[in-house]
Every structure is written in C-alpha cells, then in structure tokens.
C-alpha cells in the first residue's frame, strides 16, 4: 500500500511541476532556517570540543550576596578563594577545575599587533577538558609548585605570533608585559564556548591582582566534573547543603544576609540572567524548549497555511481518484491516511533538500571565519530534529486538506 | 441478490426539489444479467449508484445478499463495497498516474492481501480480459476499449458477487463495445457473477437476461429475455 502511495505521490509531483516547485521551495526554505538555528543551538550547547564531558559537568557563572536591610546586592563571578574553599572540597564530584573569564590583551609578534583573548586556569582545568595538543603539553600542578611563567596557546596564535608552521614550544610570548614560555599548542575552540575558549592560557598564579583574595567575588568560573550524569543531582544537592553554612562576609557598610550560589548544567548557567532564567533545576532549558517549539510552530505556520491552500485547491484535480478509491473500498479514514502520508512524503523531501542547503550554508559559515573555529555541522541531532520538523510540517499542512478530500461524496467526486 | 423496496431519491436545493427516483422496487436474482434503459436523466445512474452503495436513497430499503443497508458506518460500508461489488464506468475512471497493473490492484489494496498476491490476482484478471501484455502501460497509452478492459479487470480482481456497469460500451465503437459485452457475458456465464448494466443500446440490452426501463424516475417495464 505504501509503495502505491509513494508512486502516486511521485506521479502527482511530476505532473504538477510548478506546484511541486512552489511547495518544496516553501518547505525547504522554512526548514533550512530551522535547521541552521538547530545547528547553532547544538554548536552553543552540545558537548563539543574541548568540552566533550559537558553532559556530566556543572558550572556556576555567578555568586550573589544580598544585604536585605538596605536592598544592596553584590553579584559576579567567583573568587579562587571561594571555589577552592567551598567547591573544590565537595566530596561527590570527580574533579573541580576553574578558569578566569576571558580578557583581551594587545601584543606584538611576527611584526604585527595582535589582539588576544587570555585566560588564567588551574591545573585541573586541563584534566577536565579534552584539548587536542598539536605540540607540547598542558599546564600541570608542577608549574604551580615551581611558580613557572608558562603559557599554552592555540594554533592560530602560534601562526600569528611565531609564523605559520613554526614550532612554538619552548619559545617566549609576551603577555601583559610578562614573558611566558610556551609549553603547549592546542587546537583552538570557538569563542562561543566562553568557559574554555582563549588564545592564551596561563596558570592563575601569574595574575597581577592577588588571586588568593579572601573575598567571595572574583573573576573565575568553576567547572565541576561529576563521575557520571546520574551524579549531577548529588553534586548539586551537596553544594546546596554547603551554601547556607557559608559564613557571610561584611565589607564596610555592605552586610550581606543572603548568599545565593548554584551549580547548574551549562544551559542553565548560560541562561541564568537571560529571558529563560529560572530557579534552576532544568527550568531554563524547559522554558527554552517550550519557546523553541512555539517559535518553530509559528515559523512553520505561514508556509503550512500556504501549503494547505494549495492542497485544498488540488481536491478538485484529484476528485476522480478520490471517487474511484472510495468506490473500490477505501474508507474516509484510509483516504485521510493516504493524503497525510503523501503530504508528509513531500515535506520529508523538503526536509532532505533543506538538509543539503543547510549543509552548504554551514560549510560556508564555518569557512567564512565569522566565528573562528566554528564547527557547526549537520549531526544526528540536527537530522532527527529535521525529520521531526518535517513530520510536524506535514501534519500541520496535510490533515485539514486530507480530511476535506476524504469527505467528498463519491458520486460528486466521480462526476467532477 | 439485490432487493430494492420503494426507493425514492430526491435532490434538494434551497429552492428546488427534484425527484430523481420514485417508488422503485426491484429484485435481482443471483447470477442474473440485468440491463437498465431509459432516456437521459431518467435516473438510471442514480439507481445504479444506490445499488452500489455510492449514494443513499432518500427513502426505501436496499438489501444486498440478505443484508439491509441501513446505519452502516463509513468503514463498514467501504468494506461491504470492497468485498461484494465491482464497478465499471462509462468514462473508465482509471487513475492516470498509475500503471495498468496498479490500477487493477486497487481494490485489493483495501484488503489484507500481500503485495505478491495482489500482483498475482491482478495479472490473472488482466489475462482474463486479454491485456496481460499491457500491465506496465499507463492508461494514457491505451485505446478506449483497452481502458475499459482494464476497468473490467479492476472490477473483477476482488471476485465480487455483483458488478455494476454504467454504460460500459457508451464511449466505444460497436466492435469494441461488442468485445466488452462478450467479456461481461463470459463473466456472468462462467463465474455466475450478477451484473447490472445501464445502457442506451437496445442491442446490448437484448443480450442480457432482463431489461428494465425507467422513465422520469419510475420503473415502467421489465422484460425478460431468458427465452430469446
């Protein structure tokens, strides 16, 4: 039966080439945009190089202290002191690392001025993340113990600073007036992976401001690696038990009464202060999924309505076939099934076309260097989302015309 | 086989009421070959459509194979048509986008029959009407007579007890018409298939067992040709 429907779908498509073109054009352009947005979402939030363990990692971008008597509030990234005292001491995680928020510095290398992003990290940062070392090795505890002035740079910085293809390990790079010995070169990662991306990585002891200030606020973000995904709630629960017991710090007139700090999944911590920010526990992600679903439905509704119109106008054209099928035993339900299936086949073809168009666009985008190291791709998630969108599109635009077609009285259908 | 009792059919619009069939009662025996004649617009096709359950009467009772057709759901009605009745139309009503074999298979699509079995039965039906060499052709590649033979193959592929033919030779020249009539006669004779045929051709009608005439929606005569 399916083969028969497929044959008739292809035949109708061949017979009405202009209609097919208009339909496929509308479907594929709509789906291309949604596919590209899905690929961007994947690029931003899926566990990708070098954060391949993002699924079992927790993050915290903010610590918030509130003085309820004056309404004053202090909010910002954490200090190393806070991370080391209250997060690194947690028992449930496998490992805790941290790095500073990225900063920029101008430097000169290979006869040109370079603007570089740099980060300070601890040693665990390199054990949690899966950087690919093109040469050399990562920063280790030994470098901290020996108070060494070292740096890990990415391949683009190596090429710009030392010259393309020149080995950088053992050479010196000047950052913020400090001469640092390059101990490793990693494959770079896109700036959209803010927790980990930089051109130059240095051990935190090289920070000019005392990195071990005892204030809670600082410039660092922890990455907490759980033993497995199932342990994530355990780690969160342990930290949530610790927070109320943390003695609050008075700073002049600012006397905080409430300390708010949470360990969240990447999306939650990223969206904490955004429009989807919620009370944590996956709420931001849920809100985003609801928004994304509504957006996709709304975005598809206009071309779907257009396709509904085209399909309804085809009723007359196919009325003879409807009459024949009914006369020979097709029930209305069977006809609805047939026409919806035909429409879904059309939208799936549109989806396949959209995947090709999106793949070409993403290839161009990655090559354009709008975002250095961008690795937007059509992966299985994107393919599955495309199939789901095509099915929804097919149903949205197919059910009503199919229902109308199936209700056509046989005698009228045969007479038309 | 078919019992029609006091069948009325009225077409209503906001302002006009047209009586298409008036008080028709008719019994058709199993294995009978019956023809219906009458001037255009007298209700022949309407009567055939009611017998084929393609249309509902405004009043009266339709009974086919001892089953009174009232209050049937869409699904039950479709199933009944699929199992019991085959249709042949004047304008063939083939699906032009499908090759001959797929057209003939159509009634079997709505039964629990495997693809291979469908193909076997459709091929067999096409052989019966002498078109086994045209299975992969499309309807547009066939002559009128060939199209009607495909339509007959489609009507018989599900081995229905009843075939309803609405002017099956109406669009054909006399030679082709004669060929189609011979096939119908063979089906009736060899398979004991009950056939009801609407026709304008007195000669064709005289080759059937019985001729009923309609005039202005009423049954005006019934002549038997069993003894001819």
XYZ file of C-alpha atoms in Angstrom:
644
model
C 0.000 0.000 0.000
C 2.835 2.364 0.928
C 4.503 1.680 -2.420
C 1.253 2.560 -4.168
C 1.033 5.835 -2.230
C 4.666 6.607 -2.977
C 4.080 6.014 -6.689
C 1.074 8.308 -6.744
C 2.936 10.967 -4.734
C 5.816 10.971 -7.175
C 3.429 10.935 -10.118
C 1.472 13.916 -8.772
C 4.736 15.738 -8.129
C 5.914 15.069 -11.681
C 2.561 16.013 -13.171
C 2.383 19.375 -11.402
C 5.968 20.545 -11.594
C 5.241 24.184 -10.737
C 3.121 23.230 -7.747
C 5.865 20.839 -6.634
C 8.492 23.532 -7.001
C 6.467 26.086 -5.009
C 5.691 23.550 -2.287
C 9.227 22.221 -1.994
C 10.656 25.742 -2.113
C 8.441 26.905 0.765
C 9.068 23.774 2.804
C 12.815 23.629 2.263
C 13.488 27.329 2.906
C 11.460 27.212 6.120
C 13.155 24.043 7.270
C 16.619 25.281 6.239
C 16.262 28.245 8.594
C 15.116 25.990 11.428
C 17.920 23.507 10.717
C 20.537 26.262 10.792
C 19.100 27.534 14.103
C 19.208 23.984 15.476
C 22.825 23.655 14.341
C 23.622 26.947 16.133
C 21.922 25.645 19.259
C 23.948 22.450 19.016
C 27.104 24.473 18.453
C 26.394 26.541 21.549
C 25.088 23.989 23.980
C 26.038 20.440 22.988
C 29.153 18.851 24.438
C 31.723 19.599 21.773
C 35.457 20.066 21.570
C 37.052 20.567 24.014
C 34.070 20.207 26.367
C 33.232 16.651 25.424
C 32.150 15.907 29.003
C 29.732 18.806 29.214
C 26.884 16.381 29.801
C 28.351 15.460 33.156
C 29.676 18.872 34.049
C 28.256 21.629 36.237
C 29.015 25.312 36.045
C 28.477 28.462 38.049
C 28.866 31.871 36.500
C 27.503 33.963 39.377
C 27.609 34.324 43.097
C 25.114 36.726 44.622
C 25.259 38.335 48.062
C 22.283 40.397 49.240
C 22.027 42.869 52.104
C 18.320 42.607 52.815
C 18.336 45.557 55.222
C 19.489 48.024 52.556
C 18.497 46.081 49.471
C 22.133 46.172 48.333
C 23.417 43.356 46.185
C 26.818 42.159 45.003
C 26.866 39.853 42.047
C 29.576 38.450 39.820
C 31.937 35.562 39.097
C 33.554 33.720 41.991
C 36.960 34.149 43.548
C 39.544 31.379 43.579
C 39.251 31.503 47.363
C 35.528 30.683 47.221
C 35.991 27.953 44.619
C 38.838 26.291 46.488
C 37.176 26.552 49.912
C 33.586 25.639 49.077
C 33.535 23.847 45.714
C 36.835 22.022 45.372
C 36.194 20.494 48.785
C 32.915 18.856 47.700
C 33.098 15.079 48.003
C 30.765 13.980 45.212
C 32.472 15.417 42.077
C 35.218 13.605 40.251
C 37.175 16.783 39.671
C 36.841 20.568 40.023
C 38.737 22.984 37.830
C 38.422 26.659 37.097
C 39.420 29.424 34.742
C 39.019 33.171 34.584
C 36.587 34.974 32.340
C 38.334 35.797 29.066
C 40.172 39.136 28.828
C 41.850 40.805 25.906
C 45.403 41.972 25.563
C 47.332 43.607 22.754
C 50.732 42.205 21.958
C 53.215 42.260 19.096
C 54.507 39.237 17.332
C 55.867 38.410 13.902
C 55.929 42.154 13.117
C 52.247 42.801 13.743
C 49.907 43.866 16.509
C 47.729 41.064 17.801
C 44.623 41.241 19.957
C 44.477 38.076 22.014
C 41.973 36.568 24.437
C 43.639 35.116 27.512
C 42.514 33.060 30.470
C 44.030 32.033 33.768
C 43.442 28.425 34.698
C 44.284 25.896 37.346
C 45.818 22.502 36.580
C 42.564 20.542 36.848
C 41.101 22.651 34.020
C 43.376 20.722 31.657
C 42.371 17.387 33.057
C 38.639 18.073 32.784
C 38.777 19.348 29.214
C 39.837 17.340 26.194
C 42.092 19.758 24.400
C 43.963 18.394 21.428
C 47.642 19.243 21.815
C 49.297 19.911 18.490
C 52.594 20.236 20.308
C 53.832 20.358 23.896
C 51.759 19.643 26.983
C 49.253 21.248 29.328
C 49.750 23.307 32.492
C 50.238 20.946 35.442
C 50.444 21.267 39.216
C 54.236 21.201 38.869
C 54.145 24.565 37.079
C 52.209 25.994 40.020
C 54.557 24.416 42.544
C 57.566 25.887 40.755
C 55.791 29.218 40.162
C 56.677 28.984 36.475
C 55.791 31.636 33.916
C 54.366 29.413 31.221
C 51.523 29.541 28.687
C 49.540 27.293 26.428
C 48.476 28.943 23.189
C 46.168 27.946 20.382
C 47.285 27.183 16.823
C 46.080 30.486 15.372
C 48.060 32.442 17.966
C 51.110 30.311 17.199
C 50.755 31.013 13.480
C 50.201 34.746 14.031
C 52.854 35.270 16.697
C 55.629 32.930 15.613
C 54.817 32.338 11.965
C 52.797 29.733 10.184
C 54.088 26.221 10.684
C 56.818 27.321 13.139
C 57.068 25.285 16.331
C 56.295 27.432 19.386
C 57.124 25.115 22.263
C 59.995 26.475 24.353
C 59.724 29.918 22.812
C 58.619 33.038 24.638
C 55.438 35.016 24.208
C 54.868 38.382 25.855
C 51.501 38.902 27.545
C 50.729 41.856 29.794
C 54.427 42.690 29.997
C 55.314 39.185 31.193
C 57.488 36.870 29.158
C 55.927 33.421 29.179
C 57.467 30.200 27.992
C 55.137 28.384 25.636
C 54.748 24.822 26.875
C 51.960 23.680 24.557
C 49.884 24.472 21.482
C 46.270 23.343 21.314
C 43.781 23.230 18.503
C 41.659 26.322 19.053
C 37.995 26.330 20.021
C 35.294 28.826 19.065
C 34.757 31.898 21.236
C 31.129 30.778 21.689
C 32.499 28.215 24.204
C 33.142 31.007 26.646
C 34.019 28.868 29.640
C 37.020 27.369 27.884
C 37.935 29.318 24.769
C 41.007 31.582 24.673
C 44.068 32.302 22.571
C 46.451 32.127 25.516
C 46.111 30.144 28.758
C 48.226 30.914 31.801
C 48.450 29.492 35.321
C 46.449 31.656 37.713
C 49.467 32.466 39.888
C 50.583 34.836 37.120
C 47.592 37.086 37.675
C 48.780 40.549 38.747
C 45.941 41.122 41.218
C 46.304 38.808 44.201
C 44.457 35.730 43.001
C 44.030 34.441 46.519
C 41.992 37.342 47.902
C 39.525 36.074 50.505
C 36.572 37.926 49.003
C 33.864 35.681 47.544
C 33.704 37.717 44.370
C 36.374 37.355 41.762
C 36.840 36.617 38.085
C 36.657 32.845 37.981
C 34.205 30.210 36.856
C 34.392 26.661 38.112
C 33.843 23.543 36.025
C 32.722 20.635 38.141
C 33.031 17.211 36.565
C 30.728 14.587 38.033
C 31.619 10.902 37.904
C 28.620 10.331 35.622
C 25.419 12.067 34.558
C 23.415 10.380 37.304
C 25.653 12.007 39.922
C 24.860 15.551 38.808
C 21.907 15.980 41.213
C 24.050 14.567 44.038
C 26.738 17.154 43.419
C 24.142 19.922 43.268
C 22.498 18.698 46.458
C 25.829 18.569 48.292
C 26.645 22.131 47.277
C 23.144 23.319 48.174
C 23.745 21.944 51.657
C 27.068 23.744 51.904
C 25.834 27.203 50.815
C 23.619 28.022 53.835
C 26.504 27.178 56.167
C 28.966 29.562 54.491
C 29.735 32.449 56.873
C 28.830 35.722 55.182
C 31.458 38.420 54.803
C 30.931 42.011 55.866
C 32.562 44.534 53.560
C 32.365 48.032 55.049
C 28.730 49.078 55.129
C 27.694 46.115 52.988
C 26.407 43.434 55.325
C 25.047 40.530 53.300
C 22.353 38.355 54.833
C 21.766 36.030 51.929
C 24.244 34.185 49.743
C 22.990 32.703 46.532
C 25.188 30.339 44.553
C 24.240 27.343 42.468
C 25.872 24.710 40.368
C 23.978 24.327 37.132
C 24.101 22.499 33.853
C 25.753 24.516 31.100
C 22.495 25.784 29.581
C 21.129 26.835 32.963
C 24.272 28.700 33.934
C 24.455 30.318 30.492
C 20.838 31.467 30.648
C 20.800 32.298 34.362
C 20.244 36.005 33.807
C 18.631 35.748 30.371
C 14.954 35.650 29.378
C 14.780 31.924 30.165
C 16.452 32.208 33.552
C 14.523 30.412 36.219
C 15.016 28.859 39.566
C 17.407 26.270 38.193
C 16.862 22.513 38.091
C 16.417 22.499 34.335
C 13.728 25.189 34.327
C 15.609 27.456 31.889
C 16.067 24.540 29.492
C 12.380 23.622 29.761
C 11.361 27.234 29.142
C 13.696 27.402 26.174
C 12.325 24.175 24.683
C 8.767 25.464 25.041
C 9.780 28.756 23.429
C 11.686 26.971 20.640
C 8.723 24.672 19.953
C 6.275 27.583 19.820
C 8.670 29.547 17.642
C 9.112 26.610 15.239
C 5.337 26.076 15.054
C 4.725 29.769 14.439
C 7.525 29.950 11.920
C 6.138 26.946 10.048
C 2.529 28.088 10.263
C 2.645 30.594 7.385
C 4.160 28.242 4.799
C 1.941 25.481 6.218
C -1.166 27.605 5.610
C 0.091 28.235 2.101
C 0.505 24.507 1.554
C -2.965 23.895 2.997
C -4.358 26.289 0.380
C -2.501 24.563 -2.431
C -3.607 21.153 -1.175
C -7.240 22.203 -0.854
C -7.159 23.528 -4.404
C -5.946 20.094 -5.504
C -9.122 18.433 -4.227
C -10.918 19.123 -7.485
C -7.970 17.901 -9.508
C -7.901 14.605 -7.641
C -11.621 14.172 -7.071
C -11.883 11.413 -9.668
C -9.181 9.437 -7.890
C -10.916 10.010 -4.552
C -14.194 8.733 -6.021
C -12.506 5.675 -7.523
C -10.705 4.768 -4.324
C -13.885 5.168 -2.285
C -15.943 3.153 -4.763
C -13.471 0.307 -4.561
C -13.366 0.196 -0.794
C -11.251 2.985 0.675
C -12.821 4.377 3.825
C -12.592 8.075 4.641
C -10.029 7.245 7.309
C -7.877 5.355 4.803
C -8.001 8.322 2.432
C -7.014 10.742 5.222
C -4.101 8.416 5.961
C -3.135 8.345 2.284
C -3.244 12.091 1.732
C -1.494 12.912 5.011
C 1.180 10.357 4.146
C 1.571 11.885 0.686
C 1.976 15.300 2.272
C 4.473 14.000 4.792
C 6.451 12.415 1.946
C 6.507 15.841 0.300
C 7.647 17.589 3.477
C 10.262 14.885 4.107
C 11.607 15.546 0.616
C 11.601 19.241 1.511
C 13.436 18.326 4.721
C 16.064 16.358 2.783
C 16.524 19.292 0.423
C 16.729 21.646 3.403
C 19.458 19.477 4.950
C 21.510 19.790 1.768
C 21.000 23.576 1.602
C 21.775 23.927 5.323
C 24.906 21.762 4.992
C 26.189 24.028 2.208
C 25.353 27.135 4.269
C 27.053 25.763 7.403
C 30.116 24.758 5.394
C 30.289 28.301 4.041
C 29.725 29.779 7.512
C 32.476 27.664 9.089
C 34.875 28.598 6.289
C 33.996 32.297 6.487
C 35.640 32.749 9.938
C 32.762 34.875 11.234
C 33.374 32.733 14.289
C 36.906 31.341 14.446
C 36.964 27.568 14.837
C 33.192 27.401 14.242
C 32.219 23.768 13.881
C 28.548 23.990 13.007
C 27.505 20.719 11.477
C 24.653 18.509 10.431
C 24.862 15.827 13.075
C 22.376 13.172 14.152
C 20.595 15.568 16.496
C 20.058 18.015 13.632
C 18.893 15.197 11.336
C 16.430 13.926 13.954
C 15.138 17.466 14.569
C 14.746 17.911 10.797
C 12.750 14.689 10.491
C 10.578 15.739 13.442
C 10.030 19.211 11.960
C 9.196 17.696 8.558
C 6.645 15.382 10.164
C 5.060 18.229 12.125
C 5.051 20.395 8.986
C 3.497 17.535 7.025
C 0.777 17.051 9.626
C 0.122 20.788 10.006
C -0.352 21.245 6.289
C -1.818 17.871 5.446
C -4.517 16.924 7.917
C -7.134 19.527 7.030
C -6.919 19.116 3.224
C -6.890 15.336 3.667
C -9.975 15.496 5.835
C -11.703 17.729 3.255
C -10.760 15.359 0.444
C -11.966 12.305 2.329
C -15.369 13.868 2.958
C -16.075 14.379 -0.748
C -19.255 12.430 -1.669
C -18.369 9.588 -4.041
C -20.912 10.415 -6.712
C -19.824 14.062 -6.807
C -16.191 13.029 -6.844
C -16.721 10.698 -9.791
C -18.753 13.281 -11.670
C -16.129 16.049 -11.296
C -29.153 -10.917 -4.548
C -30.483 -7.346 -4.599
C -33.831 -6.265 -3.213
C -34.878 -2.686 -3.643
C -38.095 -1.640 -1.987
C -39.899 1.656 -2.502
C -36.717 3.532 -3.322
C -37.065 7.293 -3.550
C -34.323 9.754 -4.354
C -34.885 13.460 -4.022
C -32.262 16.111 -4.705
C -32.907 19.237 -2.717
C -31.503 22.709 -3.056
C -32.692 25.797 -1.151
C -35.409 26.453 -3.676
C -35.906 23.368 -5.786
C -36.734 19.764 -5.050
C -36.083 17.252 -7.835
C -37.473 13.753 -7.668
C -34.872 11.522 -9.320
C -36.340 8.143 -8.392
C -39.877 7.399 -7.410
C -41.080 4.300 -5.634
C -38.712 1.829 -7.281
C -38.976 -1.768 -6.193
C -36.797 -4.295 -7.916
C -35.477 -7.773 -7.189
C -32.383 -9.069 -8.926
C -31.501 -12.720 -8.601
C -28.033 -14.102 -8.050
C -26.357 -14.788 -11.378
C -28.762 -12.562 -13.292
C -27.559 -10.220 -16.029
C -29.889 -7.239 -15.945
C -29.882 -4.164 -18.106
C -31.460 -0.810 -17.345
C -32.551 1.514 -20.114
C -34.280 4.812 -20.309
C -33.852 8.340 -21.668
C -31.103 10.594 -20.333
C -31.889 11.986 -16.904
C -34.463 9.350 -16.067
C -32.495 8.151 -13.023
C -30.647 5.082 -14.372
C -27.253 6.056 -12.975
C -28.809 7.234 -9.728
C -30.429 3.829 -9.321
C -27.128 2.101 -10.097
C -25.322 4.314 -7.582
C -27.840 3.381 -4.920
C -27.413 -0.321 -5.701
C -23.633 0.171 -5.483
C -23.923 1.995 -2.155
C -22.239 5.011 -3.703
C -25.318 7.077 -2.892
C -28.080 6.830 -0.311
C -31.763 6.726 -1.140
C -33.987 9.417 0.393
C -36.435 6.670 1.316
C -36.833 2.942 0.851
C -34.817 -0.146 1.636
C -31.714 -1.550 -0.052
C -30.953 -5.170 0.701
C -27.937 -6.887 -0.795
C -27.213 -10.547 -0.127
C -29.745 -10.617 2.699
C -28.168 -7.649 4.410
C -30.213 -4.497 4.774
C -28.017 -1.492 4.249
C -29.036 0.946 6.926
C -26.964 2.749 9.509
C -23.712 1.335 8.167
C -20.620 3.203 9.318
C -18.295 4.594 6.671
C -15.847 1.778 7.436
C -18.465 -0.966 7.204
C -19.905 0.473 4.008
C -16.443 0.699 2.434
C -15.688 -2.877 3.430
C -19.019 -4.077 2.045
C -18.409 -2.349 -1.288
C -14.875 -3.663 -1.410
C -15.901 -7.302 -0.859
C -19.190 -7.512 -2.706
C -19.280 -5.026 -5.581
C -17.222 -4.196 -8.631
C -17.812 -1.083 -10.739
C -17.371 -0.354 -14.424
C -17.874 3.242 -15.519
C -18.578 4.738 -18.911
C -15.546 7.000 -18.682
C -13.387 4.180 -17.277
C -12.266 6.161 -14.224
C -8.745 4.791 -14.192
C -6.050 6.565 -12.184
C -3.883 8.017 -14.916
C -0.838 8.364 -12.661
C -0.653 4.637 -12.032
C 0.272 1.874 -14.490
C -2.340 -0.670 -15.534
C -1.268 -3.312 -13.008
C -1.528 -0.859 -10.091
C -4.939 0.288 -11.290
C -6.175 -3.283 -11.327
C -4.695 -3.980 -7.899
C -6.581 -1.058 -6.362
C -9.499 -2.935 -4.705
C -7.035 -5.379 -3.145
C -5.141 -2.510 -1.500
C -8.024 -2.212 0.907
C -7.900 -5.859 1.871
C -5.401 -7.800 3.862
C -3.603 -9.147 0.805
C 0.168 -9.280 0.373
C 1.858 -7.403 -2.447
C 2.837 -10.600 -4.241
C -0.705 -11.980 -4.007
C -2.105 -8.667 -5.260
C 0.150 -8.807 -8.280
C -0.790 -12.428 -8.964
C -4.520 -11.742 -8.798
C -4.243 -8.548 -10.869
C -2.200 -10.353 -13.512
C -4.803 -13.113 -13.592
C -7.614 -10.549 -14.016
C -5.728 -8.843 -16.830
C -5.204 -12.185 -18.528
C -8.956 -12.758 -18.370
C -9.608 -9.567 -20.315
C -6.686 -10.212 -22.689
C -4.446 -7.403 -21.502
C -1.609 -9.204 -19.767
C 0.805 -7.619 -22.243
C -0.138 -4.092 -21.191
C 0.495 -4.343 -17.446
C 3.208 -1.707 -17.310
C 1.462 0.716 -19.634
C -0.250 3.817 -18.333
C -3.942 4.443 -19.130
C -2.996 7.297 -21.456
C -1.145 4.767 -23.627
C -4.253 2.628 -24.173
C -7.222 2.779 -26.537
C -10.766 3.272 -25.205
C -11.531 -0.435 -25.498
C -8.333 -1.367 -23.700
C -9.082 1.123 -20.928
C -12.498 -0.405 -20.444
C -10.978 -3.870 -20.300
C -8.602 -2.612 -17.584
C -11.658 -1.248 -15.769
C -13.313 -4.674 -16.046
C -10.158 -6.353 -14.716
C -10.228 -3.937 -11.777
C -13.908 -4.706 -11.193
C -13.362 -8.469 -11.133
C -9.981 -8.701 -9.395
C -11.587 -8.909 -5.962
C -14.035 -11.579 -7.207
C -17.157 -9.657 -6.239
C -20.596 -11.242 -6.491
C -22.027 -8.168 -8.151
C -20.773 -5.996 -10.987
C -22.438 -2.676 -11.696
C -21.660 -1.305 -15.137
C -22.706 2.223 -16.015
C -22.823 2.417 -19.814
C -19.655 0.329 -20.230
C -19.846 0.485 -24.016
C -21.074 4.058 -24.229
C -17.713 5.531 -25.265
C -16.723 2.713 -27.585
C -17.342 1.877 -31.230
C -19.541 -1.136 -31.959
C -16.662 -3.600 -32.409
C -15.058 -2.580 -29.128
C -18.456 -2.478 -27.457
C -19.104 -5.975 -28.644
C -15.802 -7.195 -27.206
C -16.637 -5.667 -23.821
C -20.082 -7.195 -23.908
C -18.591 -10.613 -24.637
C -16.315 -10.318 -21.622
C -19.279 -9.383 -19.408
C -21.301 -12.286 -20.794
C -18.436 -14.675 -20.070
C -18.135 -13.385 -16.508
C -21.833 -13.866 -15.996
C -21.880 -17.294 -17.596
C -18.668 -18.779 -16.237
C -18.405 -17.167 -12.805
C -22.121 -16.654 -12.167
C -21.394 -13.026 -11.403
C -24.533 -10.933 -11.103
C -24.302 -7.992 -13.476
C -26.451 -4.878 -13.634
C -25.727 -2.742 -16.663
C -27.061 0.657 -17.611
C -27.096 1.101 -21.361
C -28.540 3.204 -24.164
C -28.004 0.428 -26.662
C -31.100 -1.714 -27.198
C -28.986 -4.414 -28.912
C -26.683 -4.741 -25.938
C -29.637 -4.765 -23.565
C -31.241 -7.607 -25.504
C -28.157 -9.741 -24.865
C -28.853 -9.643 -21.114
C -31.361 -11.767 -19.198
C -33.725 -8.968 -18.378
C -34.295 -5.374 -19.325
C -35.951 -2.843 -17.043
C -36.957 0.554 -18.326
C -37.083 3.764 -16.353
C -38.948 6.898 -17.260
C -38.914 10.073 -15.204
C -37.596 8.214 -12.186
C -40.156 5.437 -12.262
C -39.796 1.836 -13.314
C -42.120 1.421 -16.278
C -41.419 -2.059 -17.615
C -39.478 -5.211 -17.099
C -38.878 -7.649 -19.999
C -37.228 -10.976 -19.639
C -35.084 -12.358 -22.494
C -34.357 -15.723 -20.918
C -36.227 -17.492 -23.681
C -34.759 -15.487 -26.581
